Coordinates of C-alpha atoms in Angstrom, one line a residue:
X28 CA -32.6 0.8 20.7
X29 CA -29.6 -1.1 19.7
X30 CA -26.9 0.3 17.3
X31 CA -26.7 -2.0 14.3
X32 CA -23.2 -3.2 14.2
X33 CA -22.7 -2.8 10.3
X34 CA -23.6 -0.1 8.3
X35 CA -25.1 -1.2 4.7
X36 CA -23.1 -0.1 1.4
X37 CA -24.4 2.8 -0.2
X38 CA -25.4 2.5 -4.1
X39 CA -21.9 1.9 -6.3
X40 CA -23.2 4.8 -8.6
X41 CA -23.8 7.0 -5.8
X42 CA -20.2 6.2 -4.5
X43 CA -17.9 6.3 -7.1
X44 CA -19.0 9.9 -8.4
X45 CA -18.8 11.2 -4.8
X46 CA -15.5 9.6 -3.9
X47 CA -13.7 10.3 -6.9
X48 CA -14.8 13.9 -6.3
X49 CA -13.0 13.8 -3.3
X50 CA -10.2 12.1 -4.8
X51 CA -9.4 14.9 -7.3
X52 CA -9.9 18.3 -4.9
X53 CA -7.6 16.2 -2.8
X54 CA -5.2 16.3 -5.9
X55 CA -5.8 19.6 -7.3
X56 CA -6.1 22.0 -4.2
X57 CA -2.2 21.8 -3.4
X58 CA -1.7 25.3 -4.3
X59 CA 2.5 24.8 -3.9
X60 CA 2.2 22.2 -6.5
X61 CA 0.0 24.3 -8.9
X62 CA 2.7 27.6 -8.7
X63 CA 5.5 24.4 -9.2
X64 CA 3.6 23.4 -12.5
X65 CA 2.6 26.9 -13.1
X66 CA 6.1 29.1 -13.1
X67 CA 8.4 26.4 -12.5
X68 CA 8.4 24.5 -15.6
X69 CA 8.8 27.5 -18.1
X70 CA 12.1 28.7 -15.9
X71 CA 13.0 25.2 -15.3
X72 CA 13.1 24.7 -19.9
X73 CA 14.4 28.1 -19.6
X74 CA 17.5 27.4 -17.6
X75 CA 18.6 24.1 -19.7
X76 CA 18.2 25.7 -22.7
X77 CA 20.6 28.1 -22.0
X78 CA 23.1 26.1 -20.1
X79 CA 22.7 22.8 -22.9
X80 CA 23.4 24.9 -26.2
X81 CA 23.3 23.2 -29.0
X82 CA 26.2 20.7 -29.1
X83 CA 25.6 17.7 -31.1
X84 CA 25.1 14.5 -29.4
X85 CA 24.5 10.7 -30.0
X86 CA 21.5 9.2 -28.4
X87 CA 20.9 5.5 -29.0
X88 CA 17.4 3.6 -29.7
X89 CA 17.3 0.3 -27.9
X90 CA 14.6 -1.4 -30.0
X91 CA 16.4 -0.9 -33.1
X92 CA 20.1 -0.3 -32.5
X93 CA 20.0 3.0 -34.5
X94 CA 22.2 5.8 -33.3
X95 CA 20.4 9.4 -33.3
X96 CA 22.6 12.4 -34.1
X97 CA 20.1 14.8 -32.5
X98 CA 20.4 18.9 -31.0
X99 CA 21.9 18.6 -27.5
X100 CA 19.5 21.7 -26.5
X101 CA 16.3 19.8 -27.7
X102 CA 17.4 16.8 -26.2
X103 CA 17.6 18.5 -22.7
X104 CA 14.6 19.8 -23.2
X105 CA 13.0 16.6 -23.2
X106 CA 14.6 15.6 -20.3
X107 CA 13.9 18.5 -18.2
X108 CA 10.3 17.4 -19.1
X109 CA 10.5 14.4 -17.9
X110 CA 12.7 15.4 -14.9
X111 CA 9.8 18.5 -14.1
X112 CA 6.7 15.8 -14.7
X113 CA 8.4 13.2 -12.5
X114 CA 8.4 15.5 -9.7
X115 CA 5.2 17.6 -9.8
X116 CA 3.1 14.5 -10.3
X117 CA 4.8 12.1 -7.0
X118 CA 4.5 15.5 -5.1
X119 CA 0.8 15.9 -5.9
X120 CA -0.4 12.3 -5.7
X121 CA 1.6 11.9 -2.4
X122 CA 0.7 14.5 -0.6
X123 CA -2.8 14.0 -1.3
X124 CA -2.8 10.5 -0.3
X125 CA -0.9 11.0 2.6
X126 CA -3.9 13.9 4.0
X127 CA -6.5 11.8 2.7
X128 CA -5.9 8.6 3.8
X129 CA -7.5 9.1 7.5
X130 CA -10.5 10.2 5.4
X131 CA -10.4 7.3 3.3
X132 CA -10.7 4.9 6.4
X133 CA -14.0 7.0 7.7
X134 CA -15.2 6.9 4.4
X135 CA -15.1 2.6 4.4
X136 CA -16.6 2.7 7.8
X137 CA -19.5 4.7 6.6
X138 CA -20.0 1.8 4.0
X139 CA -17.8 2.7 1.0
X140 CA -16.5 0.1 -0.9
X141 CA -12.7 -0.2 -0.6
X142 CA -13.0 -1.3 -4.2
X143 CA -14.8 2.1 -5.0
X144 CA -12.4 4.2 -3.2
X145 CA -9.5 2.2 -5.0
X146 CA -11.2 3.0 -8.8
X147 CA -11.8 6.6 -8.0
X148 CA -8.2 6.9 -6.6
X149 CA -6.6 5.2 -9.5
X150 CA -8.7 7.4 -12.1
X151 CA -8.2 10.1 -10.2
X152 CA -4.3 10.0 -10.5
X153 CA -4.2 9.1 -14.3
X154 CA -6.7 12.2 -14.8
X155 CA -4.1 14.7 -12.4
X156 CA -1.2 13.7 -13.9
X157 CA -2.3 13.4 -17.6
X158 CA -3.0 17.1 -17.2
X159 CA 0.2 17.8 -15.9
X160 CA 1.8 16.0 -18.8
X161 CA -0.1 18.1 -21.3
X162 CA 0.9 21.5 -19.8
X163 CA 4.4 20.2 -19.3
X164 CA 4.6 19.8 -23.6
X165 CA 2.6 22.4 -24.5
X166 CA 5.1 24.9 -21.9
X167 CA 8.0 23.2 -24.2
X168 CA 7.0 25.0 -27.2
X169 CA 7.4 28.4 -26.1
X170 CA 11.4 26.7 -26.9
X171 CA 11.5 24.1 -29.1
X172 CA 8.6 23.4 -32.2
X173 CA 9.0 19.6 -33.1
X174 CA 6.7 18.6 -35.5
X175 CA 3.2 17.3 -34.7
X176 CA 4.0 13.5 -34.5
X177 CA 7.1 14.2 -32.7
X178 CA 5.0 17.0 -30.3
X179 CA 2.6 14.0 -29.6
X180 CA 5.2 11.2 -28.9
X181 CA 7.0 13.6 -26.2
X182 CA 3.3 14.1 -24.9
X183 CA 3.0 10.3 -24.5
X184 CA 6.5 10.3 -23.3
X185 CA 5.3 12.7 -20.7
X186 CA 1.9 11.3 -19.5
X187 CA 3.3 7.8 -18.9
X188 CA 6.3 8.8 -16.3
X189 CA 3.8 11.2 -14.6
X190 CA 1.4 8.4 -14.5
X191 CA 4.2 6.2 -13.3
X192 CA 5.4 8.8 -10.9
X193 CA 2.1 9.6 -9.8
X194 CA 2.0 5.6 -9.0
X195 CA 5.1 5.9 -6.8
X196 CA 3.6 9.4 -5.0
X197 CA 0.4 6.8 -4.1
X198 CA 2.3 4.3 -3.0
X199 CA 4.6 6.3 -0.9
X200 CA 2.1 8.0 0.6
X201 CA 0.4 4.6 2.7
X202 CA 3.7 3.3 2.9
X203 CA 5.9 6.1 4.5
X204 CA 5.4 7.3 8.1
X205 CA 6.4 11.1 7.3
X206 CA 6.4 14.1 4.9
X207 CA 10.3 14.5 4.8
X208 CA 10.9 10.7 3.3
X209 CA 8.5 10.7 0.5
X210 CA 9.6 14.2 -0.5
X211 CA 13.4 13.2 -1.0
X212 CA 12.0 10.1 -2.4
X213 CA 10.2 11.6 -5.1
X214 CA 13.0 14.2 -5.8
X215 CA 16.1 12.7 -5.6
X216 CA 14.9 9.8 -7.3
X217 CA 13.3 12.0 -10.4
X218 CA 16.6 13.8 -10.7
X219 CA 18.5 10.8 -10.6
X220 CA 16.1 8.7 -13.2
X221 CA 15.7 11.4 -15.9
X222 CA 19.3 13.0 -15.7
X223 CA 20.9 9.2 -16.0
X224 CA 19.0 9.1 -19.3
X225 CA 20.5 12.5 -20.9
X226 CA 24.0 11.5 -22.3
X227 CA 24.8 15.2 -22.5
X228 CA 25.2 15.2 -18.4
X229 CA 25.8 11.5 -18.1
X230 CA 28.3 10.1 -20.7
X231 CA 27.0 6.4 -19.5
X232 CA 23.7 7.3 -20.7
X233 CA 23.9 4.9 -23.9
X234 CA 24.7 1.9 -21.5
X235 CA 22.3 -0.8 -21.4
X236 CA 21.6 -0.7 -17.7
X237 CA 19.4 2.1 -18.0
X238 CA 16.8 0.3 -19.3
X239 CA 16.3 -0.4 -15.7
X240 CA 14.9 3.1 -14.8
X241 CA 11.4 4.2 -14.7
X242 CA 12.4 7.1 -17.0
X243 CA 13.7 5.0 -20.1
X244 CA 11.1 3.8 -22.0
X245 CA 9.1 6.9 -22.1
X246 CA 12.7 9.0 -22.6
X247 CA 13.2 6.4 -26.0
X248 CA 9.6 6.7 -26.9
X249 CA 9.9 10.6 -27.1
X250 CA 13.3 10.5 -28.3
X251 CA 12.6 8.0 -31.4
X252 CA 9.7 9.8 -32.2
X253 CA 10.5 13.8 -31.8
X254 CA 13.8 13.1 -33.4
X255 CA 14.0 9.3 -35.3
X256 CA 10.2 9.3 -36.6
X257 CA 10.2 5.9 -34.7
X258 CA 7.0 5.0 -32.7
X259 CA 8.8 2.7 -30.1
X260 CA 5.7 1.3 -28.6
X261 CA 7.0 -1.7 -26.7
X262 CA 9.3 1.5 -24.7
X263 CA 6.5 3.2 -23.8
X264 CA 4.7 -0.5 -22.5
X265 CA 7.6 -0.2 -20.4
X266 CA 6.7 2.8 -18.8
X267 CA 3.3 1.5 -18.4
X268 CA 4.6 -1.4 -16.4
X269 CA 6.3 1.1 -14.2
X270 CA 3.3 3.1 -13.6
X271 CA 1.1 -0.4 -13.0
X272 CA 3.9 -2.4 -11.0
X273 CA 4.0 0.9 -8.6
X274 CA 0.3 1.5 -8.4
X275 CA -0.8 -2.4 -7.7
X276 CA 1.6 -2.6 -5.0
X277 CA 0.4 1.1 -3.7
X278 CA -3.4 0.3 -4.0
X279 CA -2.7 -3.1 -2.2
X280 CA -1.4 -1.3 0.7
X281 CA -4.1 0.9 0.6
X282 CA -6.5 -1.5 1.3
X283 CA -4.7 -3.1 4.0
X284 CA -4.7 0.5 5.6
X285 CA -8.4 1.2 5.3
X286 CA -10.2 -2.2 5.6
X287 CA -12.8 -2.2 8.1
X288 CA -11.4 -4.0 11.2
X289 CA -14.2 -3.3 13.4
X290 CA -15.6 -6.5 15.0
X291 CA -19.2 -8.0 14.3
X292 CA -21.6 -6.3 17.5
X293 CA -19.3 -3.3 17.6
X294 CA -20.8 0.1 17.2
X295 CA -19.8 1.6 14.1
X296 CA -20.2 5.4 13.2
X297 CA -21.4 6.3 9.9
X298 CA -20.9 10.0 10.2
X299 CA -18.1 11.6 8.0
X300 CA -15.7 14.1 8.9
X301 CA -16.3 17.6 7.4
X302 CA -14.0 18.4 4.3

């Protein structure tokens, strides 16, 4: 009996369940990421808040020109938000990818859509790191008590960098060849993004050519609304942008790295590695 040389698509709703399943264990069984979000947020608040005091400093909104007199402390605690989300969710969503992608090619040989696997990954990340977001500002109030509007623009400050950082962990994880690269990617380049945006630690921080960073629309959205009662909603757009520039370009690749290449009258085997 001849081997067919295709195997036929399984049912989309019997896919996309199954494969987003996948998609989040992948994301949610890194246990070094989970004692990170876990312990290392509270110390990380923790150790700003006690080394950023309470000097007064001037932050400025973009959108509207106005110059914020705001706590230097409560400031840096936004930051370090930012700066602890960035991190945590590019960790998470690259090494995940990174372990998952041979996986992902067995799973389009066995007749998963690529378009399938690229839905379940994209809602998979925005479901990951919107959790980390939440437990990143709900940790900030064991320091700081904004009120409720200005609690829920630093949580939409929050979710869109981690969704925008959990864009760049994706895409670095089918571009880079190794562990080591994405890692100091990820890192350095959260540090670098979130402390730029703090003008107690950077005194360039009100200069216009931060509006190039990932960080700086969801750091004026937070900002202008924990501190300015400002809902700056084109800044947090921005972020978006980040987070959908990042993951287009990631999800592209993505497919490139798990299309079917076998030829027509080439065996194919349908049978799925254990997991």
């Amino acid at each position: 009996m001849s081997v067919p040389s295709t195997v036929p698509p399984r049912p989309l709703l019997g896919q996309f369940p199954t494969a987003l399943r996948f998609c989040v264990r992948d994301q949610t069984r890194n246990r070094l990421a989970g004692l990170l979000l876990v312990l290392f947020v509270p110390v990380w608040y923790l150790l700003m808040d006690a080394m950023a005091g309470h000097t007064p400093l001037n932050f400025k909104l973009y959108s509207t020109g106005d110059v914020l007199r705001v706590d230097g402390g409560q400031l840096t605690l936004v930051s370090a938000g930012l700066n602890s989300v960035t991190m945590i969710a590019g960790f998470v969503v690259f090494d995940a990818v990174r372990k998952a992608l041979a996986f992902d090619r067995r799973l389009v040989f066995a007749g998963y859509r690529q378009s399938t696997l690229v839905g379940a990954k994209s809602l998979a990340v925005a479901l990951v790191a919107t959790a980390i977001a939440l437990y990143t500002a709900l940790a900030m109030l064991l320091f700081w008590r904004p009120g409720l509007a200005g609690w829920f623009a630093v949580l939409a400050g929050f979710t869109v960098i981690a969704l925008a950082y959990g864009a760049l962990g994706l895409f670095l994880g089918v571009l880079v060849k190794h562990d080591l690269e994405g890692f100091f990617l990820i890192i350095m380049g959260g540090l670098m993004d979130t402390f730029l945006q703090n003008p107690l630690g950077n005194p360039l921080a009100n200069k216009p050519v931060l509006q190039w960073f990932p960080s700086f629309g969801p750091m004026q959205f937070a900002v202008g609304g924990a501190f300015g009662e400002s809902a700056l909603w084109g800044h947090l757009a921005l972020g978006l942008g980040w987070a959908a520039a990042f993951g287009v370009v990631g999800l592209a690749i993505f497919r490139i790295r798990t299309r079917n290449r076998t030829h027509a009258g080439s065996p194919t085997a349908a049978v799925l590695p254990p997991r």
